[in-house]
Amino acid sequence: MSQFDVTVIGSGPGGYVAAIRCAQLGLKTAIIEKYPTMGGTCLNVGCIPSKALLDSSEHFENAKHNFANHGIIIDEPKADLVRMIARKNEVVDQTTKGITFLMDKNKITVFEGVGSFESATQIKVTKNDGSTETIDSKYTIIATGSKPSSLPFITLDKERVITSTEALNLKEIPKHLVVIGGGVIGLELGSVYKRLGSEVTVVEFMDKIIPTMDGALSKELNKVLRKQGMKFMLSTAVQAVERNGDTVKVTAKDKKGEEVVVEGDYVLVSVGRKPYTDGLSLEKAGVDLDERGRVKTNEHLQTNVSNIYAIGDVVAGAMLAHKASEEGVLVAEQLAGQKPHINYNLIPGVVYTWPEVAAVGKTEEQLKAEGVAIKVGNFPMRALGRSRASGDLDGFIKIIADEKTDEVLGVHMIGARAADMIAAAVTAMEYRASAEDIARMSHAHPTFAEAIKEAALDATGKIAIHM
Ligand SMILES: Cc1cc2nc3c(=O)[nH]c(=O)nc-3n(C[C@H](O)[C@H](O)[C@H](O)COP(=O)(O)OP(=O)(O)OC[C@H]3O[C@@H](n4cnc5c(N)ncnc54)[C@H](O)[C@@H]3O)c2cc1C
């Protein structure tokens, strides 16, 4: 029987990063993945393919609507969805092969098959052809991720009533895509098809989109996406989804309790994701789940069975690739005797719509609920020279600082390249910068990042320079 110091089950951004770090630290490491390609949800049907389609559709949108303003005259551009999806598949292929290369380079043994516990130290790998192999492992890291969730009354036929996985592989551009759920995934994929010419209607149960983010971001994103032609039905509870041939009918109740019906040719159900533990036979190892079906862990990501750890989407916390990866590193370093730490408050969240939305730290709503005395600085992107040069005028940066100490407690941005700019805010907050610290740092001109400095200046109570 093969023996390992560590076996990782699942090769998403949690699992493969954990395996690499374990191997770097000298631990004999194995990874088990049930699919033939490495990289999990993120690389195969999540972060990477969605961003590939967002980028392609953004080029199309620019060619269609913005080139002429820049003095570039082209014939009416046409969207070739088949090529777009093929390019997306090429990107996924290169990226997942990169992970296989990293496994080889780090001498990690890869098992293709479903991993299941035989005991707390033995894991069975069941391959596609039904054959099995059992391995012995001192430690195991469960990194089995998540799957799309649905509503109990919805039948996902995966043709017209679809999840994000199918939305990344459509064969035609929908005429009318109804998106159930105004969270990150729904808005990103809704944006892709809106740009390609679909009518897009988002039906959301809450009274706002991206409900966990700062209310100001939610309002601005709603405004900008409406301007782009996306429709929203907020405070609307879906009651039924019925398919009839090529038509799908969504019946819902609005906030007055009145029935509303919206018909489309595709319905994307993006109401969140659920932890995935099917097939693991956790009971054979004695590993407990919590009330929401997540693997229960302590602050060291250790389960109730001391040699078994769990990370990423399958445990509590934000379902984000970089959170999963940080947890993978944390567990690996602990197993090697180190004492790492994750500051969960500083895990940034991003929505890759255009403009992009990004945030780190606490929202104004959270801080008010906690009774923290705060001051808020704002700066609109349209006041920047860089924004006018590129034509990306929408959005703002909002910085929340502690009223007394001036420490930055939250940075919330919507605007061009916010996804990349948020790293500056994470760095500042990691070093517990005050708003004045940021306001006094030189920011290159002309850049979108100047809005961070200006918003910080506004938060200190001084007047932003370019207002
Ligand atoms: C459309 C979409 C877009 C997204 N965009 C972003 C984004 O831009 N940024 C971001 O941070 N996050 C994004 N996410 C979320 C991100 O994909 C997840 O947070 C991340 O993949 C979680 O990583 P993980 O390692 O925990 O699990 P996963 O990536 O889900 O990987 C788990 C792996 O375990 C394997 N597995 C499961 N059970 C077994 C078993 N018993 N044996 C062997 N293998 C098994 C699965 O096949 C899978 O490969 C997106 C998700 C979706 C769906």
Short mmCIF file of C-alpha atoms and ligand atoms in Angstrom, two decimals:
data_model
loop_
_atom_site.label_atom_id
_atom_site.label_comp_id
_atom_site.label_asym_id
_atom_site.label_seq_id
_atom_site.Cartn_x
_atom_site.Cartn_y
_atom_site.Cartn_z
CA MET A 1 0.00 0.00 0.00
CA SER A 2 1.36 3.49 -0.92
CA GLN A 3 2.11 5.64 2.10
CA PHE A 4 2.06 9.42 2.30
CA ASP A 5 2.57 12.10 4.92
CA VAL A 6 -0.34 14.09 3.47
CA THR A 7 -3.16 13.25 1.08
CA VAL A 8 -5.28 16.04 -0.33
CA ILE A 9 -8.74 15.16 -1.65
CA GLY A 10 -9.76 17.61 -4.38
CA SER A 11 -7.55 19.64 -6.71
CA GLY A 12 -9.26 23.06 -6.69
CA PRO A 13 -7.42 26.22 -5.63
CA GLY A 14 -7.62 24.98 -2.04
CA GLY A 15 -6.38 21.45 -2.70
CA TYR A 16 -3.68 21.97 -5.30
CA VAL A 17 -2.16 24.90 -3.40
CA ALA A 18 -2.18 22.87 -0.17
CA ALA A 19 -0.45 20.00 -1.98
CA ILE A 20 2.25 22.26 -3.45
CA ARG A 21 2.96 23.90 -0.10
CA CYS A 22 3.10 20.51 1.66
CA ALA A 23 5.58 19.22 -0.95
CA GLN A 24 7.68 22.39 -0.73
CA LEU A 25 7.92 21.81 3.01
CA GLY A 26 9.28 18.30 2.51
CA LEU A 27 6.12 16.28 3.14
CA LYS A 28 5.47 13.26 0.92
CA THR A 29 2.23 14.35 -0.72
CA ALA A 30 -0.57 12.81 -2.77
CA ILE A 31 -3.59 14.48 -4.35
CA ILE A 32 -6.79 12.75 -5.44
CA GLU A 33 -9.03 14.31 -8.10
CA LYS A 34 -12.11 12.65 -9.51
CA TYR A 35 -12.05 14.55 -12.81
CA PRO A 36 -9.37 14.04 -15.47
CA THR A 37 -8.33 17.71 -15.29
CA MET A 38 -6.87 19.41 -12.25
CA GLY A 39 -7.96 22.78 -10.85
CA GLY A 40 -11.46 22.14 -9.51
CA THR A 41 -14.42 24.45 -9.96
CA CYS A 42 -12.30 27.57 -10.22
CA LEU A 43 -10.15 26.55 -13.16
CA ASN A 44 -12.64 24.35 -15.01
CA VAL A 45 -16.09 25.86 -14.50
CA GLY A 46 -15.61 28.94 -12.32
CA CYS A 47 -13.17 31.83 -12.02
CA ILE A 48 -11.06 31.26 -15.12
CA PRO A 49 -13.67 30.36 -17.77
CA SER A 50 -16.05 33.07 -16.54
CA LYS A 51 -13.29 35.67 -16.73
CA ALA A 52 -12.32 34.45 -20.23
CA LEU A 53 -15.91 34.99 -21.41
CA LEU A 54 -16.18 38.30 -19.54
CA ASP A 55 -13.03 39.52 -21.30
CA SER A 56 -14.20 38.35 -24.74
CA SER A 57 -17.66 39.86 -24.31
CA GLU A 58 -16.13 43.10 -23.06
CA HIS A 59 -14.03 43.37 -26.24
CA PHE A 60 -17.22 42.85 -28.22
CA GLU A 61 -19.09 45.47 -26.23
CA ASN A 62 -16.26 47.97 -26.74
CA ALA A 63 -16.04 47.23 -30.44
CA LYS A 64 -19.79 47.72 -30.75
CA HIS A 65 -20.32 50.76 -28.58
CA ASN A 66 -17.04 52.46 -27.70
CA PHE A 67 -14.62 52.16 -30.62
CA ALA A 68 -16.33 54.85 -32.70
CA ASN A 69 -15.98 57.35 -29.87
CA HIS A 70 -12.24 56.60 -29.81
CA GLY A 71 -12.08 57.23 -33.56
CA ILE A 72 -11.89 53.58 -34.57
CA ILE A 73 -14.27 52.79 -37.36
CA ILE A 74 -15.04 49.15 -38.04
CA ASP A 75 -17.87 47.31 -39.74
CA GLU A 76 -20.67 46.18 -37.43
CA PRO A 77 -18.96 43.50 -35.27
CA LYS A 78 -20.62 40.11 -34.87
CA ALA A 79 -20.32 37.79 -31.89
CA ASP A 80 -19.10 34.28 -32.70
CA LEU A 81 -20.12 32.39 -29.56
CA VAL A 82 -18.66 29.11 -30.81
CA ARG A 83 -15.20 30.71 -31.15
CA MET A 84 -15.59 32.54 -27.85
CA ILE A 85 -16.35 29.29 -26.03
CA ALA A 86 -13.53 27.52 -27.89
CA ARG A 87 -11.08 30.22 -26.79
CA LYS A 88 -12.40 29.93 -23.23
CA ASN A 89 -11.77 26.16 -23.43
CA GLU A 90 -8.21 26.79 -24.64
CA VAL A 91 -7.60 29.09 -21.68
CA VAL A 92 -8.99 26.47 -19.29
CA ASP A 93 -6.92 23.75 -20.94
CA GLN A 94 -3.65 25.70 -20.64
CA THR A 95 -4.42 26.65 -17.04
CA THR A 96 -5.33 23.15 -15.86
CA LYS A 97 -2.29 21.68 -17.65
CA GLY A 98 -0.22 24.22 -15.74
CA ILE A 99 -1.43 22.63 -12.49
CA THR A 100 -0.53 19.14 -13.74
CA PHE A 101 2.95 20.52 -14.52
CA LEU A 102 3.21 21.95 -10.99
CA MET A 103 2.22 18.58 -9.50
CA ASP A 104 5.03 16.89 -11.46
CA LYS A 105 7.52 19.60 -10.63
CA ASN A 106 6.81 19.28 -6.92
CA LYS A 107 6.85 15.44 -7.08
CA ILE A 108 3.26 15.17 -5.89
CA THR A 109 1.60 11.83 -6.66
CA VAL A 110 -1.68 12.39 -8.50
CA PHE A 111 -4.47 9.83 -8.24
CA GLU A 112 -7.39 10.17 -10.65
CA GLY A 113 -10.57 8.87 -9.05
CA VAL A 114 -13.03 9.43 -6.22
CA GLY A 115 -11.38 9.53 -2.81
CA SER A 116 -13.30 8.05 0.12
CA PHE A 117 -12.31 7.31 3.68
CA GLU A 118 -11.86 3.71 4.78
CA SER A 119 -10.67 4.93 8.17
CA ALA A 120 -9.04 8.06 9.59
CA THR A 121 -5.72 7.08 7.98
CA GLN A 122 -6.76 5.06 4.92
CA ILE A 123 -8.28 6.44 1.76
CA LYS A 124 -9.68 4.44 -1.09
CA VAL A 125 -9.39 5.79 -4.63
CA THR A 126 -12.08 4.50 -6.97
CA LYS A 127 -11.05 5.05 -10.57
CA ASN A 128 -13.34 5.58 -13.53
CA ASP A 129 -12.99 1.95 -14.63
CA GLY A 130 -14.19 0.80 -11.20
CA SER A 131 -10.79 -0.40 -10.01
CA THR A 132 -9.68 0.70 -6.56
CA GLU A 133 -6.48 1.43 -4.73
CA THR A 134 -6.12 2.18 -1.04
CA ILE A 135 -3.50 4.54 0.28
CA ASP A 136 -2.25 5.15 3.75
CA SER A 137 -1.89 8.73 4.92
CA LYS A 138 -0.74 10.27 8.18
CA TYR A 139 -2.73 13.46 7.49
CA THR A 140 -5.58 14.17 5.09
CA ILE A 141 -6.84 17.52 3.82
CA ILE A 142 -10.43 17.53 2.56
CA ALA A 143 -10.72 20.08 -0.26
CA THR A 144 -13.76 18.81 -2.11
CA GLY A 145 -15.27 22.25 -2.74
CA SER A 146 -18.86 23.01 -3.63
CA LYS A 147 -21.58 22.53 -6.23
CA PRO A 148 -24.29 24.93 -7.44
CA SER A 149 -27.36 24.92 -5.24
CA SER A 150 -30.91 25.33 -6.47
CA LEU A 151 -34.39 25.88 -5.10
CA PRO A 152 -36.41 22.80 -4.09
CA PHE A 153 -39.12 23.37 -6.70
CA ILE A 154 -36.75 23.92 -9.64
CA THR A 155 -35.82 21.09 -11.97
CA LEU A 156 -32.44 21.84 -13.48
CA ASP A 157 -32.68 20.26 -16.94
CA LYS A 158 -29.22 21.67 -17.76
CA GLU A 159 -30.47 22.65 -21.24
CA ARG A 160 -32.75 25.63 -20.67
CA VAL A 161 -32.88 25.68 -16.89
CA ILE A 162 -29.20 25.87 -16.18
CA THR A 163 -26.48 26.56 -13.62
CA SER A 164 -23.26 28.52 -14.13
CA THR A 165 -21.58 25.36 -15.44
CA GLU A 166 -23.90 25.14 -18.46
CA ALA A 167 -23.97 28.94 -18.89
CA LEU A 168 -20.25 28.75 -19.64
CA ASN A 169 -20.93 26.37 -22.54
CA LEU A 170 -24.05 27.59 -24.32
CA LYS A 171 -24.34 26.87 -28.02
CA GLU A 172 -26.37 29.98 -28.81
CA ILE A 173 -26.77 33.46 -27.42
CA PRO A 174 -30.05 33.49 -25.46
CA LYS A 175 -32.76 35.85 -26.67
CA HIS A 176 -33.89 36.42 -23.13
CA LEU A 177 -31.85 35.10 -20.22
CA VAL A 178 -33.67 35.16 -16.89
CA VAL A 179 -31.17 35.08 -14.03
CA ILE A 180 -32.47 33.92 -10.67
CA GLY A 181 -30.21 35.48 -8.03
CA GLY A 182 -28.49 38.87 -8.12
CA GLY A 183 -25.21 37.70 -6.59
CA VAL A 184 -21.74 37.68 -8.07
CA ILE A 185 -22.07 34.69 -10.41
CA GLY A 186 -25.49 35.72 -11.78
CA LEU A 187 -24.37 39.27 -12.49
CA GLU A 188 -21.10 38.21 -14.10
CA LEU A 189 -22.68 35.66 -16.43
CA GLY A 190 -25.66 37.95 -16.98
CA SER A 191 -23.17 40.62 -18.10
CA VAL A 192 -21.54 38.23 -20.57
CA TYR A 193 -24.82 37.52 -22.37
CA LYS A 194 -26.14 41.09 -22.06
CA ARG A 195 -23.02 42.30 -23.89
CA LEU A 196 -23.50 39.63 -26.55
CA GLY A 197 -27.03 40.86 -27.22
CA SER A 198 -29.36 38.91 -24.93
CA GLU A 199 -32.13 40.59 -23.02
CA VAL A 200 -31.25 39.87 -19.37
CA THR A 201 -33.66 40.03 -16.43
CA VAL A 202 -32.35 39.42 -12.93
CA VAL A 203 -34.89 38.24 -10.35
CA GLU A 204 -33.65 38.72 -6.79
CA PHE A 205 -35.35 37.81 -3.53
CA MET A 206 -33.62 40.56 -1.52
CA ASP A 207 -34.25 44.26 -2.07
CA LYS A 208 -30.77 44.74 -3.54
CA ILE A 209 -28.17 43.02 -5.68
CA ILE A 210 -24.80 41.82 -4.27
CA PRO A 211 -26.54 41.99 -0.87
CA THR A 212 -23.51 41.14 1.27
CA MET A 213 -21.44 44.03 -0.07
CA ASP A 214 -21.58 47.67 1.07
CA GLY A 215 -24.97 49.20 0.22
CA ALA A 216 -23.38 52.02 -1.77
CA LEU A 217 -21.72 49.52 -4.11
CA SER A 218 -24.96 47.65 -4.57
CA LYS A 219 -26.82 50.85 -5.49
CA GLU A 220 -24.18 52.05 -7.94
CA LEU A 221 -23.81 48.66 -9.62
CA ASN A 222 -27.58 48.44 -10.00
CA LYS A 223 -27.60 51.90 -11.60
CA VAL A 224 -24.74 51.13 -14.01
CA LEU A 225 -26.08 47.72 -15.05
CA ARG A 226 -29.51 49.24 -15.67
CA LYS A 227 -27.82 51.82 -17.87
CA GLN A 228 -26.29 48.90 -19.76
CA GLY A 229 -29.80 47.54 -20.29
CA MET A 230 -30.01 44.82 -17.65
CA LYS A 231 -33.42 44.58 -15.97
CA PHE A 232 -33.95 43.90 -12.27
CA MET A 233 -36.90 42.54 -10.35
CA LEU A 234 -35.91 43.03 -6.71
CA SER A 235 -37.79 41.86 -3.59
CA THR A 236 -39.24 39.20 -5.85
CA ALA A 237 -39.52 35.60 -4.70
CA VAL A 238 -39.48 32.96 -7.42
CA GLN A 239 -42.25 30.39 -6.89
CA ALA A 240 -42.02 28.20 -9.96
CA VAL A 241 -39.96 27.59 -13.08
CA GLU A 242 -41.64 25.73 -15.93
CA ARG A 243 -40.17 24.75 -19.23
CA ASN A 244 -42.35 24.45 -22.29
CA GLY A 245 -40.34 23.60 -25.41
CA ASP A 246 -37.86 26.44 -25.95
CA THR A 247 -39.59 28.73 -23.48
CA VAL A 248 -39.06 28.88 -19.76
CA LYS A 249 -41.60 30.63 -17.54
CA VAL A 250 -40.59 32.01 -14.17
CA THR A 251 -43.46 32.76 -11.79
CA ALA A 252 -42.71 34.89 -8.77
CA LYS A 253 -44.32 37.03 -6.05
CA ASP A 254 -43.33 40.69 -5.84
CA LYS A 255 -43.04 42.58 -2.57
CA LYS A 256 -46.78 43.35 -2.53
CA GLY A 257 -47.45 39.62 -2.79
CA GLU A 258 -48.70 39.94 -6.36
CA GLU A 259 -47.87 37.33 -8.95
CA VAL A 260 -45.41 38.32 -11.65
CA VAL A 261 -44.38 36.23 -14.61
CA VAL A 262 -41.28 36.54 -16.73
CA GLU A 263 -40.60 34.37 -19.76
CA GLY A 264 -37.27 33.69 -21.39
CA ASP A 265 -35.57 31.04 -23.47
CA TYR A 266 -32.96 30.26 -20.78
CA VAL A 267 -33.06 30.51 -16.99
CA LEU A 268 -29.80 30.68 -15.09
CA VAL A 269 -30.24 29.54 -11.50
CA SER A 270 -27.50 31.26 -9.50
CA VAL A 271 -28.76 31.17 -5.94
CA GLY A 272 -25.49 30.18 -4.31
CA ARG A 273 -23.37 27.09 -3.86
CA LYS A 274 -23.44 24.24 -1.39
CA PRO A 275 -20.54 22.33 0.16
CA TYR A 276 -19.76 19.04 -1.55
CA THR A 277 -18.99 15.95 0.52
CA ASP A 278 -20.80 13.24 -1.49
CA GLY A 279 -18.89 10.00 -1.82
CA LEU A 280 -16.29 10.83 0.84
CA SER A 281 -17.68 8.30 3.36
CA LEU A 282 -16.86 10.76 6.14
CA GLU A 283 -18.67 8.51 8.61
CA LYS A 284 -15.95 5.86 8.23
CA ALA A 285 -13.39 8.38 9.51
CA GLY A 286 -15.82 9.88 12.03
CA VAL A 287 -15.65 13.43 10.59
CA ASP A 288 -18.53 15.73 11.64
CA LEU A 289 -20.48 18.16 9.45
CA ASP A 290 -22.13 21.36 10.70
CA GLU A 291 -25.83 22.23 10.39
CA ARG A 292 -25.28 23.55 6.84
CA GLY A 293 -23.52 20.44 5.58
CA ARG A 294 -20.02 21.97 5.75
CA VAL A 295 -17.11 20.04 7.23
CA LYS A 296 -16.83 21.32 10.78
CA THR A 297 -13.39 22.65 11.69
CA ASN A 298 -11.70 24.61 14.49
CA GLU A 299 -9.63 27.77 13.93
CA HIS A 300 -6.74 25.59 12.71
CA LEU A 301 -9.04 24.07 10.05
CA GLN A 302 -8.73 20.77 11.89
CA THR A 303 -11.81 18.57 11.96
CA ASN A 304 -12.97 16.68 15.05
CA VAL A 305 -10.60 13.89 13.88
CA SER A 306 -7.18 15.29 14.73
CA ASN A 307 -5.24 14.15 11.64
CA ILE A 308 -7.92 15.30 9.18
CA TYR A 309 -8.20 18.93 8.05
CA ALA A 310 -10.61 20.68 5.67
CA ILE A 311 -10.29 23.85 3.59
CA GLY A 312 -12.02 25.99 0.96
CA ASP A 313 -15.65 25.94 -0.10
CA VAL A 314 -16.37 22.77 1.87
CA VAL A 315 -15.82 24.61 5.18
CA ALA A 316 -17.38 27.79 6.61
CA GLY A 317 -16.52 31.21 5.22
CA ALA A 318 -16.51 33.02 1.90
CA MET A 319 -16.64 30.75 -1.13
CA LEU A 320 -13.66 32.29 -2.88
CA ALA A 321 -10.67 30.75 -4.62
CA HIS A 322 -8.07 32.88 -2.84
CA LYS A 323 -9.64 32.12 0.56
CA ALA A 324 -9.38 28.39 -0.26
CA SER A 325 -5.73 28.82 -1.28
CA GLU A 326 -4.82 30.74 1.89
CA GLU A 327 -6.38 27.95 3.91
CA GLY A 328 -4.39 25.36 1.93
CA VAL A 329 -1.15 27.15 2.78
CA LEU A 330 -2.18 27.52 6.41
CA VAL A 331 -2.83 23.80 6.88
CA ALA A 332 0.37 22.79 5.06
CA GLU A 333 2.50 25.12 7.17
CA GLN A 334 0.85 23.92 10.39
CA LEU A 335 1.60 20.31 9.44
CA ALA A 336 5.23 21.34 8.96
CA GLY A 337 5.29 22.78 12.48
CA GLN A 338 4.85 26.45 11.58
CA LYS A 339 2.35 28.88 13.12
CA PRO A 340 0.67 30.67 10.20
CA HIS A 341 -2.37 32.95 10.47
CA ILE A 342 -5.15 34.14 8.15
CA ASN A 343 -6.81 37.50 8.65
CA TYR A 344 -10.27 36.63 7.28
CA ASN A 345 -11.34 40.26 7.53
CA LEU A 346 -8.80 41.08 4.83
CA ILE A 347 -9.92 38.59 2.20
CA PRO A 348 -11.06 40.81 -0.67
CA GLY A 349 -14.24 40.17 -2.64
CA VAL A 350 -14.57 41.07 -6.33
CA VAL A 351 -17.38 41.19 -8.89
CA TYR A 352 -16.03 41.17 -12.47
CA THR A 353 -18.82 43.15 -14.06
CA TRP A 354 -17.85 46.34 -15.88
CA PRO A 355 -17.19 48.45 -14.02
CA GLU A 356 -15.64 46.02 -11.56
CA VAL A 357 -16.63 45.98 -7.91
CA ALA A 358 -14.14 45.16 -5.16
CA ALA A 359 -14.08 45.44 -1.41
CA VAL A 360 -12.08 44.55 1.66
CA GLY A 361 -12.76 44.94 5.37
CA LYS A 362 -16.09 45.88 6.87
CA THR A 363 -19.07 47.51 5.20
CA GLU A 364 -20.68 50.68 6.53
CA GLU A 365 -23.73 48.62 7.50
CA GLN A 366 -21.61 46.16 9.52
CA LEU A 367 -19.69 48.90 11.34
CA LYS A 368 -22.88 50.78 12.19
CA ALA A 369 -24.47 47.59 13.50
CA GLU A 370 -21.37 47.03 15.66
CA GLY A 371 -21.71 50.59 17.00
CA VAL A 372 -18.28 51.68 15.72
CA ALA A 373 -17.92 55.44 15.26
CA ILE A 374 -16.76 55.93 11.69
CA LYS A 375 -15.98 58.56 9.10
CA VAL A 376 -16.45 57.99 5.40
CA GLY A 377 -14.49 59.35 2.45
CA ASN A 378 -15.68 59.14 -1.16
CA PHE A 379 -14.21 59.99 -4.50
CA PRO A 380 -15.94 59.61 -7.88
CA MET A 381 -13.97 57.97 -10.69
CA ARG A 382 -15.25 60.56 -13.18
CA ALA A 383 -13.15 63.26 -11.48
CA LEU A 384 -9.91 61.49 -12.52
CA GLY A 385 -7.95 62.40 -15.62
CA ARG A 386 -7.27 58.69 -16.22
CA SER A 387 -11.00 57.92 -16.26
CA ARG A 388 -11.67 60.63 -18.81
CA ALA A 389 -8.77 59.42 -20.97
CA SER A 390 -10.15 55.89 -21.10
CA GLY A 391 -13.83 56.82 -21.02
CA ASP A 392 -14.50 54.74 -17.88
CA LEU A 393 -16.36 57.33 -15.84
CA ASP A 394 -18.68 55.22 -13.68
CA GLY A 395 -18.11 54.40 -10.04
CA PHE A 396 -16.36 55.65 -6.96
CA ILE A 397 -14.07 54.65 -4.13
CA LYS A 398 -15.33 54.74 -0.58
CA ILE A 399 -12.99 54.49 2.39
CA ILE A 400 -14.30 53.98 5.90
CA ALA A 401 -12.01 54.89 8.80
CA ASP A 402 -12.35 54.79 12.56
CA GLU A 403 -13.64 58.17 13.76
CA LYS A 404 -11.07 58.43 16.55
CA THR A 405 -7.96 56.52 15.41
CA ASP A 406 -8.30 57.14 11.64
CA GLU A 407 -7.49 53.43 11.02
CA VAL A 408 -8.95 52.23 7.72
CA LEU A 409 -11.69 49.69 8.44
CA GLY A 410 -13.14 49.13 4.97
CA VAL A 411 -12.41 50.00 1.36
CA HIS A 412 -15.22 49.66 -1.17
CA MET A 413 -14.74 50.42 -4.82
CA ILE A 414 -16.62 50.27 -8.07
CA GLY A 415 -14.84 51.37 -11.19
CA ALA A 416 -12.41 50.41 -13.91
CA ARG A 417 -9.78 47.90 -12.71
CA ALA A 418 -11.13 47.80 -9.16
CA ALA A 419 -10.31 44.05 -9.08
CA ASP A 420 -6.62 44.87 -9.35
CA MET A 421 -6.70 48.06 -7.30
CA ILE A 422 -8.17 46.36 -4.23
CA ALA A 423 -4.73 44.79 -3.57
CA ALA A 424 -3.45 48.23 -2.55
CA ALA A 425 -6.23 48.49 0.03
CA VAL A 426 -5.47 45.00 1.37
CA THR A 427 -1.80 45.95 1.79
CA ALA A 428 -2.67 49.18 3.55
CA MET A 429 -5.10 47.47 5.90
CA GLU A 430 -2.71 44.58 6.61
CA TYR A 431 -0.29 47.19 7.91
CA ARG A 432 -3.15 48.93 9.73
CA ALA A 433 -2.80 52.14 7.77
CA SER A 434 -4.72 55.23 8.75
CA ALA A 435 -6.64 57.20 6.12
CA GLU A 436 -4.00 59.89 6.48
CA ASP A 437 -1.20 57.37 5.76
CA ILE A 438 -2.86 56.54 2.42
CA ALA A 439 -3.63 60.18 1.68
CA ARG A 440 0.05 61.05 2.10
CA MET A 441 1.39 58.26 -0.15
CA SER A 442 2.33 59.21 -3.69
CA HIS A 443 0.07 57.60 -6.30
CA ALA A 444 1.23 57.65 -9.92
CA HIS A 445 -0.59 60.08 -12.20
CA PRO A 446 -2.68 59.51 -14.17
CA THR A 447 -4.02 56.25 -12.71
CA PHE A 448 -7.36 54.96 -11.49
CA ALA A 449 -5.61 54.33 -8.15
CA GLU A 450 -5.44 58.06 -7.51
CA ALA A 451 -9.07 57.74 -6.43
CA ILE A 452 -7.85 55.70 -3.42
CA LYS A 453 -5.64 58.56 -2.28
CA GLU A 454 -8.38 61.12 -2.87
CA ALA A 455 -11.03 59.06 -1.02
CA ALA A 456 -8.59 58.64 1.89
CA LEU A 457 -8.03 62.37 1.93
CA ASP A 458 -11.78 62.87 2.03
CA ALA A 459 -12.03 60.41 4.94
CA THR A 460 -9.48 62.38 6.97
CA GLY A 461 -11.82 65.36 6.78
CA LYS A 462 -9.58 67.32 4.44
CA ILE A 463 -11.00 68.19 1.08
CA ALA A 464 -10.01 65.93 -1.81
CA ILE A 465 -7.75 67.82 -4.21
CA HIS A 466 -9.63 67.15 -7.44
CA MET A 467 -13.14 67.79 -6.14
C1 LIG B 1 -18.99 30.64 -12.32
C2 LIG B 1 -18.10 30.83 -11.13
C3 LIG B 1 -17.22 31.88 -11.09
C4 LIG B 1 -16.38 32.06 -10.00
N1 LIG B 1 -15.53 33.12 -10.00
C5 LIG B 1 -14.69 33.30 -8.95
C6 LIG B 1 -13.76 34.37 -8.95
O1 LIG B 1 -13.68 35.14 -9.90
N2 LIG B 1 -12.95 34.50 -7.88
C7 LIG B 1 -13.02 33.66 -6.81
O2 LIG B 1 -12.27 33.84 -5.85
N3 LIG B 1 -13.89 32.64 -6.78
C8 LIG B 1 -14.72 32.44 -7.83
N4 LIG B 1 -15.58 31.37 -7.82
C9 LIG B 1 -15.59 30.48 -6.64
C10 LIG B 1 -14.41 29.50 -6.70
O3 LIG B 1 -14.51 28.75 -7.88
C11 LIG B 1 -14.43 28.60 -5.49
O4 LIG B 1 -14.45 29.38 -4.32
C12 LIG B 1 -13.19 27.70 -5.46
O5 LIG B 1 -13.12 26.91 -6.61
C13 LIG B 1 -13.19 26.82 -4.22
O6 LIG B 1 -12.04 26.04 -4.24
P1 LIG B 1 -11.97 24.63 -3.50
O7 LIG B 1 -10.55 24.18 -3.70
O8 LIG B 1 -12.49 24.74 -2.15
O9 LIG B 1 -12.96 23.67 -4.28
P2 LIG B 1 -13.24 23.36 -5.82
O10 LIG B 1 -12.59 24.33 -6.71
O11 LIG B 1 -14.70 23.20 -5.92
O12 LIG B 1 -12.51 21.98 -6.05
C14 LIG B 1 -12.92 20.80 -5.45
C15 LIG B 1 -12.40 19.63 -6.25
O13 LIG B 1 -12.59 18.45 -5.50
C16 LIG B 1 -12.95 17.40 -6.38
N5 LIG B 1 -13.62 16.36 -5.59
C17 LIG B 1 -14.78 16.46 -4.89
N6 LIG B 1 -15.03 15.32 -4.22
C18 LIG B 1 -14.01 14.47 -4.50
C19 LIG B 1 -13.67 13.16 -4.11
N7 LIG B 1 -14.44 12.48 -3.23
N8 LIG B 1 -12.55 12.60 -4.61
C20 LIG B 1 -11.76 13.28 -5.48
N9 LIG B 1 -12.02 14.53 -5.87
C21 LIG B 1 -13.12 15.13 -5.39
C22 LIG B 1 -13.86 18.08 -7.37
O14 LIG B 1 -13.96 17.32 -8.56
C23 LIG B 1 -13.13 19.41 -7.56
O15 LIG B 1 -12.21 19.32 -8.61
C24 LIG B 1 -16.42 31.15 -8.91
C25 LIG B 1 -17.28 30.06 -8.95
C26 LIG B 1 -18.12 29.89 -10.05
C27 LIG B 1 -19.02 28.71 -10.09
#
